[in-house]
Tab-separated table of C-alpha atoms in Angstrom:
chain	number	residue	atom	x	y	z
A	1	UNK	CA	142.828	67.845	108.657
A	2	UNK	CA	143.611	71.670	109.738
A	3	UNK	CA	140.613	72.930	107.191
A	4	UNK	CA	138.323	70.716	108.618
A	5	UNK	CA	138.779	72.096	112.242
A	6	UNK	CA	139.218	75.739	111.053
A	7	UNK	CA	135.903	75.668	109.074
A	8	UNK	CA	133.296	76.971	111.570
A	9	UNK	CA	130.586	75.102	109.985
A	10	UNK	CA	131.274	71.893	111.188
A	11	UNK	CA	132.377	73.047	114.239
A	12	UNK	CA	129.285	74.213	115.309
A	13	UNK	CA	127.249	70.838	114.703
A	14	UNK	CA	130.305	68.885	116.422
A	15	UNK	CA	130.083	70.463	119.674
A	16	UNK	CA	126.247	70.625	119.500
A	17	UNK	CA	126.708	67.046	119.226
A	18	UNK	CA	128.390	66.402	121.726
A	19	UNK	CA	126.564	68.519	124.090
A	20	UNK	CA	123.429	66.798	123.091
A	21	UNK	CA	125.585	62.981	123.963
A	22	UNK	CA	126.791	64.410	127.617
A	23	UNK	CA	123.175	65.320	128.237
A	24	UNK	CA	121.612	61.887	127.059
A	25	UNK	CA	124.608	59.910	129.204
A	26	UNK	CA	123.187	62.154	132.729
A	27	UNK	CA	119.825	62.172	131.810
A	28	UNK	CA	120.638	57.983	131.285
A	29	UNK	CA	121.645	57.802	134.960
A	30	UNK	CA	119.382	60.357	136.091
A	31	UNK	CA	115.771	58.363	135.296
A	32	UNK	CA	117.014	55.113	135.425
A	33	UNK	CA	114.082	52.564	135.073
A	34	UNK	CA	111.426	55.107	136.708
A	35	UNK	CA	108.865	55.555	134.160
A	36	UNK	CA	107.948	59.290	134.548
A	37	UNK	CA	111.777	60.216	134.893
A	38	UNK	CA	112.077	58.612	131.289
A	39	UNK	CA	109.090	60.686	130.062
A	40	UNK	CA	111.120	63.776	131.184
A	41	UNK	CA	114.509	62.846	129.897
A	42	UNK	CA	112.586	61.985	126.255
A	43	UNK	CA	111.325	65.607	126.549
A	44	UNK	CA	114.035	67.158	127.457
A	45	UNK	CA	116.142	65.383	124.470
A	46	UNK	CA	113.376	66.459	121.927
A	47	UNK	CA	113.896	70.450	123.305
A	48	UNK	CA	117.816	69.844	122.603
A	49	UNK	CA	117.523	68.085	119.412
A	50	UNK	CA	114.424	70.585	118.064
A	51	UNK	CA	113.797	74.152	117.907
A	52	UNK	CA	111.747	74.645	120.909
A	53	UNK	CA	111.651	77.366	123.155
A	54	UNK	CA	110.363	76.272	126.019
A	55	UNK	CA	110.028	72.534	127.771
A	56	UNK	CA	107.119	71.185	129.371
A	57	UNK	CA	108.016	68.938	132.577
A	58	UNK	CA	105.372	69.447	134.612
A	59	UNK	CA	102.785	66.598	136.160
A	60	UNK	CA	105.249	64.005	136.029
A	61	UNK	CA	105.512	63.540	139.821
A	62	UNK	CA	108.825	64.423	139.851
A	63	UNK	CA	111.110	64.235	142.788
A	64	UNK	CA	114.385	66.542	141.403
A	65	UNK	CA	115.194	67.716	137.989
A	66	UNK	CA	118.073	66.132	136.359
A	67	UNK	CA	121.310	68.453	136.456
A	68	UNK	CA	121.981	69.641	132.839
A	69	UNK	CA	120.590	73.139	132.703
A	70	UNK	CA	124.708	74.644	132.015
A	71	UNK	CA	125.215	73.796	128.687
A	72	UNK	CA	124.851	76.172	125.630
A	73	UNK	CA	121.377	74.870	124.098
A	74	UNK	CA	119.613	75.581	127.633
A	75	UNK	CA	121.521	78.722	127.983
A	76	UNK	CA	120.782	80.058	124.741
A	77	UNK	CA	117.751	78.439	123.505
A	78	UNK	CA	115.232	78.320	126.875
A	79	UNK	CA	113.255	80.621	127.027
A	80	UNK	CA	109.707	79.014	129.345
A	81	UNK	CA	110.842	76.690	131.861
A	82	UNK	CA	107.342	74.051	133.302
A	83	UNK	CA	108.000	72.211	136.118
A	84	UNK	CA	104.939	72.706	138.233
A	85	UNK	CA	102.808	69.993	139.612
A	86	UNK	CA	105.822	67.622	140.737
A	87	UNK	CA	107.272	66.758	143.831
A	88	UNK	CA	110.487	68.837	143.848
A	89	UNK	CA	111.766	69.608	147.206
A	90	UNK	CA	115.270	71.601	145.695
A	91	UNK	CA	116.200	72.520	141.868
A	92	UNK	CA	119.310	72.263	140.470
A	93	UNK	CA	121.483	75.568	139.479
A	94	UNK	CA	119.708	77.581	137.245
A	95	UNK	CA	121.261	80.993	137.461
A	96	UNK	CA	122.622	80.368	134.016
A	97	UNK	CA	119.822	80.746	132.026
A	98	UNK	CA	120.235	83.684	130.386
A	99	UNK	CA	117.446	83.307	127.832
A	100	UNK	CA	115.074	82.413	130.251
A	101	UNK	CA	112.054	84.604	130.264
A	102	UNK	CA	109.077	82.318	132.334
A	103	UNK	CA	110.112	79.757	134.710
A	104	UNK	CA	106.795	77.941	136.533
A	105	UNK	CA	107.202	76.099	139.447
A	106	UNK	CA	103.322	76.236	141.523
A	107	UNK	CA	102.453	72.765	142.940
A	108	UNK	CA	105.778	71.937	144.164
A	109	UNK	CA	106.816	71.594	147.830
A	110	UNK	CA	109.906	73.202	147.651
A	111	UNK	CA	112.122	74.416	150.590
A	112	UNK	CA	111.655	78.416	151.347
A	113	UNK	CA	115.094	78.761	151.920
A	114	UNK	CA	116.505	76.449	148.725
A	115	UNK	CA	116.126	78.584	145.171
A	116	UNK	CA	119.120	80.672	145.961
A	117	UNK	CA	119.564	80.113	141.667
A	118	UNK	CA	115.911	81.944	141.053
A	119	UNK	CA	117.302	85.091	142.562
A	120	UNK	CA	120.047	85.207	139.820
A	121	UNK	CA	117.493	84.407	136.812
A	122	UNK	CA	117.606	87.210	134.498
A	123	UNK	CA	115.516	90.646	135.454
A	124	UNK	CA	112.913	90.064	132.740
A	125	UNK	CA	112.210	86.536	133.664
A	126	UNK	CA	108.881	86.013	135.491
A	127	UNK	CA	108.563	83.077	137.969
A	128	UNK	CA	105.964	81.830	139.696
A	129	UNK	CA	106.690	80.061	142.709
A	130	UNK	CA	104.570	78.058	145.399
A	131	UNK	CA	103.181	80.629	147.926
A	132	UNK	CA	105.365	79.641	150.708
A	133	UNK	CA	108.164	79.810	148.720
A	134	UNK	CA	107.222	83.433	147.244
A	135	UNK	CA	105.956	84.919	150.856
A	136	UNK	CA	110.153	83.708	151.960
A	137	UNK	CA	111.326	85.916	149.300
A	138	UNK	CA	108.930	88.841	149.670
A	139	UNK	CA	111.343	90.890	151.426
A	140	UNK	CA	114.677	90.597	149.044
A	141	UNK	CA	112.412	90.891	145.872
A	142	UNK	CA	110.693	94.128	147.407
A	143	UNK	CA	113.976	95.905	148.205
A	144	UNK	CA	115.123	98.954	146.068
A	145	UNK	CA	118.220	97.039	145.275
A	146	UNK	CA	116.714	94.035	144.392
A	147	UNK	CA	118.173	92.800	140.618
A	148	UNK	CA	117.123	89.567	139.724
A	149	UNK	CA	114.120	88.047	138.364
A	150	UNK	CA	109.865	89.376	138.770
A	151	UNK	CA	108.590	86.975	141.375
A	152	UNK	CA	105.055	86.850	140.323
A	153	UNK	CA	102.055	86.455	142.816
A	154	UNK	CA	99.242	84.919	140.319
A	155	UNK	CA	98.887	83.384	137.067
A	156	UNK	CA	97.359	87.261	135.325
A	157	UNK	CA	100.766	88.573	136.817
A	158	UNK	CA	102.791	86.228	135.203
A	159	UNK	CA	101.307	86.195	131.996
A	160	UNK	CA	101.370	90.102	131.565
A	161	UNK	CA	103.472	91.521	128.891
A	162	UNK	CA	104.885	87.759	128.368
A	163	UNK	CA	107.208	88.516	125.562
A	164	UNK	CA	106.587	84.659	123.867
A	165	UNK	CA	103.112	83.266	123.369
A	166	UNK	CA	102.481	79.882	124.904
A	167	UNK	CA	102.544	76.809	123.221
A	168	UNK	CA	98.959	75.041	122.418
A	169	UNK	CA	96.938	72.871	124.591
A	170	UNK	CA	98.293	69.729	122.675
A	171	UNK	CA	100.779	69.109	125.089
A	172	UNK	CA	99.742	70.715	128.217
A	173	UNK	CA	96.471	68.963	128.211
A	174	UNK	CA	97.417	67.336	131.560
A	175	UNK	CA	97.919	70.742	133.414
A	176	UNK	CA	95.052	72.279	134.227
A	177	UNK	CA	96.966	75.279	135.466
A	178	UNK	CA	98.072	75.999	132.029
A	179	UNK	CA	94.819	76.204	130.310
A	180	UNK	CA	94.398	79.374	132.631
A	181	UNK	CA	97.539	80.447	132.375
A	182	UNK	CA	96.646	80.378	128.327
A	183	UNK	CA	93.526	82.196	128.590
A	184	UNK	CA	95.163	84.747	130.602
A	185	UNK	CA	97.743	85.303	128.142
A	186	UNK	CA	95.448	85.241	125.216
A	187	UNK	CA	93.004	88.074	127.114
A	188	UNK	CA	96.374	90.399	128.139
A	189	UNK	CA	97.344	90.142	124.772
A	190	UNK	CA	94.676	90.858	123.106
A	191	UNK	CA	94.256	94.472	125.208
């Protein structure tokens, strides 16, 4: 029994495994029998089952996100981050998502003072927030001292120097937003 816990080879799939269980059990209580909630919490078990980098959760009319963002697959694995077009007024903790380079969040009516988190993102994240949200933040973000993530004013800004390309229409079809946001990229890159 000792070589089989010693042998790092299984130990990786074990725990992966059961991260990937404790996220299906919340993401179980968290959608219950509302239909879009189960479209997210399908998605969101294809990212940490797959080889995805980023996770596409946007136009589902969401009302909050489902709290399972700390584990070691998000942490190490996320890298874009759509949640725009939903109905989010708060987020859950986000701060640590260290891979995280793009985290979208236009179309939401979130509370100004609420994403405390998005302040902590890493520095070479890009986020691009609801206007009222961003014109809030203005003032930390544009202070010498300011360390945390680019808060991006426009679609062109957050696209810019993107280190990932974005993933194909096929599943952002529904978000019109992206097919700029795609066209951008593909134009900025191209320079």
């Amino acid at each position: 029994m000792k070589h089989h816990i010693n042998d790092e080879n299984k130990i990786e799939p074990l725990l992966r495994s059961l991260e990937i269980i404790a996220v299906q059990k919340e993401l179980q209580k968290w959608a219950g029998s509302d239909h879009n909630r189960q479209i997210a919490s399908n998605r969101i078990m294809t990212f940490m089952s797959g080889r995805e980098r980023d996770l596409d959760l946007s136009s589902l009319r969401l009302t909050s996100l489902p709290d399972i963002f700390d584990n070691a697959t998000m942490r190490n694995r996320l890298k874009i981050l759509y949640v725009n077009n939903n109905q989010l007024q708060s987020l859950p903790d986000l701060s640590g998502l260290t891979s995280l380079i793009g985290l979208v969040l236009t179309g939401n009516p979130l509370q100004s003072q609420q994403p405390k988190s998005i302040l902590k993102l890493p520095t070479n994240c890009r986020v691009l927030l609801p206007k009222h949200v961003r014109d809030k933040l203005r003032e930390k973000c544009e202070n010498p001292g300011y360390r945390g993530p680019r808060i991006c004013s426009d679609f062109e800004e957050y696209c810019k120097n993107l280190d990932t390309p974005l993933r194909s229409l096929d599943a952002k079809s529904e978000n019109p937003g992206f097919i700029e946001m795609q066209t951008i990229h593909a134009h900025t890159t191209s320079k």
